[in-house]
Tab-separated table of C-alpha atoms in Angstrom:
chain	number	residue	atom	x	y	z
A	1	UNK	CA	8.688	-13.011	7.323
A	2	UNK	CA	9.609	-12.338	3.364
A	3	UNK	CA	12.942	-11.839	2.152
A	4	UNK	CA	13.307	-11.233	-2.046
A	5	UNK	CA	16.369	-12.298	-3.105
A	6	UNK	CA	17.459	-10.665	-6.273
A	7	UNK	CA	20.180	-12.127	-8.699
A	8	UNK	CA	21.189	-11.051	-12.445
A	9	UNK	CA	22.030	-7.618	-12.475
A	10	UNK	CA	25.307	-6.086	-14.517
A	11	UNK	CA	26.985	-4.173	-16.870
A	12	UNK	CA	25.385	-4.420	-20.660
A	13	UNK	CA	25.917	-2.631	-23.688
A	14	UNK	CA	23.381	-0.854	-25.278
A	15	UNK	CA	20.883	-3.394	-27.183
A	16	UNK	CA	22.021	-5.708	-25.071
A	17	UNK	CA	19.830	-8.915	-22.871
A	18	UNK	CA	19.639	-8.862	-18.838
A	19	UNK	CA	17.551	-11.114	-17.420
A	20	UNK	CA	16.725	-10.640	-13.488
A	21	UNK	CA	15.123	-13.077	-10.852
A	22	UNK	CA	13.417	-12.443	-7.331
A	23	UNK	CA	13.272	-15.371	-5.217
A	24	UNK	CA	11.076	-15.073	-2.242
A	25	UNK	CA	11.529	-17.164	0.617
A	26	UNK	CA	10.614	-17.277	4.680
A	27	UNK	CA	6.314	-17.863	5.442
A	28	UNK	CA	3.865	-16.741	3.712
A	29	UNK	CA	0.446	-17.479	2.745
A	30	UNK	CA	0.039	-15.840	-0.362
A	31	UNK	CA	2.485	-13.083	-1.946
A	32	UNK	CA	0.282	-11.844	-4.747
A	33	UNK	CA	1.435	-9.743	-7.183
A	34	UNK	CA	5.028	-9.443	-7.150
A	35	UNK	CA	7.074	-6.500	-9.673
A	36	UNK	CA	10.079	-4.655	-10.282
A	37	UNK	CA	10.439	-1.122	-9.733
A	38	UNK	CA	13.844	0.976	-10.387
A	39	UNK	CA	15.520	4.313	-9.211
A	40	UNK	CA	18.311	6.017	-10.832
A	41	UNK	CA	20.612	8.586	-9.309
A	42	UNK	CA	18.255	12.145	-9.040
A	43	UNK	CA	15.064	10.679	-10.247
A	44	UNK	CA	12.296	9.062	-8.014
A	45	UNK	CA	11.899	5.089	-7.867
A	46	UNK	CA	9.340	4.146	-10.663
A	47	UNK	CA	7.114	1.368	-11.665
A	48	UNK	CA	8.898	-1.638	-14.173
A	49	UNK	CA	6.198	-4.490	-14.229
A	50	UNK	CA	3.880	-6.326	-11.992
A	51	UNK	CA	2.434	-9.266	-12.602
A	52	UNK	CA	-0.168	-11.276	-10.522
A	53	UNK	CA	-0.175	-15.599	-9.584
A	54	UNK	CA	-2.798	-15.744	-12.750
A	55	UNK	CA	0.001	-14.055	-15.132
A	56	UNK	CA	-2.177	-10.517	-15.441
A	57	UNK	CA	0.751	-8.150	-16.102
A	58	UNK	CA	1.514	-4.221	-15.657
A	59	UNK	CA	4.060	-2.581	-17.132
A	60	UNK	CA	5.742	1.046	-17.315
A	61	UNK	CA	5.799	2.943	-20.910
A	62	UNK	CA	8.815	3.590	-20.986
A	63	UNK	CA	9.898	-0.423	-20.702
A	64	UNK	CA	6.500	-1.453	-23.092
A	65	UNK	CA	8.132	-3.508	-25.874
A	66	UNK	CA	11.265	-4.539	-24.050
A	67	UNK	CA	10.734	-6.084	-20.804
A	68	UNK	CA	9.021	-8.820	-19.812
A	69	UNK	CA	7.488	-9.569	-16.521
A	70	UNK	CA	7.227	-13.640	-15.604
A	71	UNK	CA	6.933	-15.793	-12.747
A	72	UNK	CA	6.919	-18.983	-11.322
A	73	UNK	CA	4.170	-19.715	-8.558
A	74	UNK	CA	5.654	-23.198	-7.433
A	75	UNK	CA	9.148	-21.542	-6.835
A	76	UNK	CA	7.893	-18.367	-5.717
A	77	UNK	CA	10.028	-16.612	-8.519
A	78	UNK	CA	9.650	-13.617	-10.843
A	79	UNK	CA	11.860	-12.626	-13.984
A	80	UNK	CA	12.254	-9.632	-16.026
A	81	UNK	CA	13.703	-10.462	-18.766
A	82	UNK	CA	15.059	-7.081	-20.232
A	83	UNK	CA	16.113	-6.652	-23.990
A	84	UNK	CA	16.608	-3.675	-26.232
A	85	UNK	CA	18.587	-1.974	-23.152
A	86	UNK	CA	19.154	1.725	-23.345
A	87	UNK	CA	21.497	3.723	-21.250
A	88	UNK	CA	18.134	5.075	-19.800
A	89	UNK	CA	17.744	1.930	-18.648
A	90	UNK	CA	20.209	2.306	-16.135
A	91	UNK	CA	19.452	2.339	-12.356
A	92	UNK	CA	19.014	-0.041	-9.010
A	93	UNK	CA	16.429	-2.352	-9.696
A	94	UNK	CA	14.077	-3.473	-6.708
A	95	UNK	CA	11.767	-6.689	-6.364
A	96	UNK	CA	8.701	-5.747	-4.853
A	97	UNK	CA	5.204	-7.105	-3.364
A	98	UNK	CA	2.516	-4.765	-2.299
A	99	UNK	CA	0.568	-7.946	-0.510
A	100	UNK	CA	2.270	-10.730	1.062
A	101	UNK	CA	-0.392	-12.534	3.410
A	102	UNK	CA	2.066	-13.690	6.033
A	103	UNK	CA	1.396	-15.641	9.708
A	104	UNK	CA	-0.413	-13.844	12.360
A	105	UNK	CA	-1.970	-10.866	9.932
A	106	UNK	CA	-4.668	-11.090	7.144
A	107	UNK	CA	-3.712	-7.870	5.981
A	108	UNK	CA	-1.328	-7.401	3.185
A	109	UNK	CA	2.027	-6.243	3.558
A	110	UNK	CA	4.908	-4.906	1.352
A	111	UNK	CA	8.218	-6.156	1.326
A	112	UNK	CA	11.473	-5.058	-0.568
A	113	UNK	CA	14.173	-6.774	-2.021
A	114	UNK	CA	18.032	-5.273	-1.958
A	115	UNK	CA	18.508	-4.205	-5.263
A	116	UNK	CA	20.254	-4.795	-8.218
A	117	UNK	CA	22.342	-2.415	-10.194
A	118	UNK	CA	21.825	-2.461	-13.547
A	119	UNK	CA	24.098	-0.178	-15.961
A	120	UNK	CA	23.853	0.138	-19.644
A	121	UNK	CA	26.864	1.619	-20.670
A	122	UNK	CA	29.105	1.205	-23.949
């Protein structure tokens, strides 16, 4: 009943800006928090950011500094606005929620979004 539509990924140089976006859309009650996670090629998908409907934010330490997490309750939206890029940096980027209260269930449920390649290359 979720779909996360993700938009904004690309090629950057290093130092270079991204900024991504997660639109979720279909019912829900409550989708509470939302994040980004990423995988690159060999390694295993990792934590980016979270960050919950009253703005309480998580984020990975190897993206402390750089990124940062926002969102938009009334649109449903979260950002990551990513600066500082490193070729590290470079992998599929996923929106995520671990809890989206949807019709018919008061349990929480997780939902993924495509992913969005992101590759920091000069």
């Amino acid at each position: 009943q979720v779909q996360l539509v993700e938009s904004g990924g690309g090629l950057v140089q290093p130092g270079g800006s991204l900024r991504l976006s997660c639109a979720a859309s279909g019912r829900f009650f409550s989708i509470n928090p939302m994040g980004w996670y990423r995988q690159a090629p060999g390694n295993q998908r990792e934590l980016v950011a979270t960050i919950t409907s009253g703005a309480s934010t998580n984020y990975g330490d190897s993206v402390k500094g750089r990124f940062t997490i926002s969102r938009d309750n009334a649109k449903n939206t979260v950002y990551l606005q990513m600066n500082d890029l490193k070729p590290e940096d470079t992998a599929v980027y996923y929106c995520n929620t671990n809890c989206a209260i949807v019709p018919g269930s008061a349990r929480c449920k997780v939902y993924w979004g495509q992913g969005t390649q992101v590759t920091v290359s000069s």
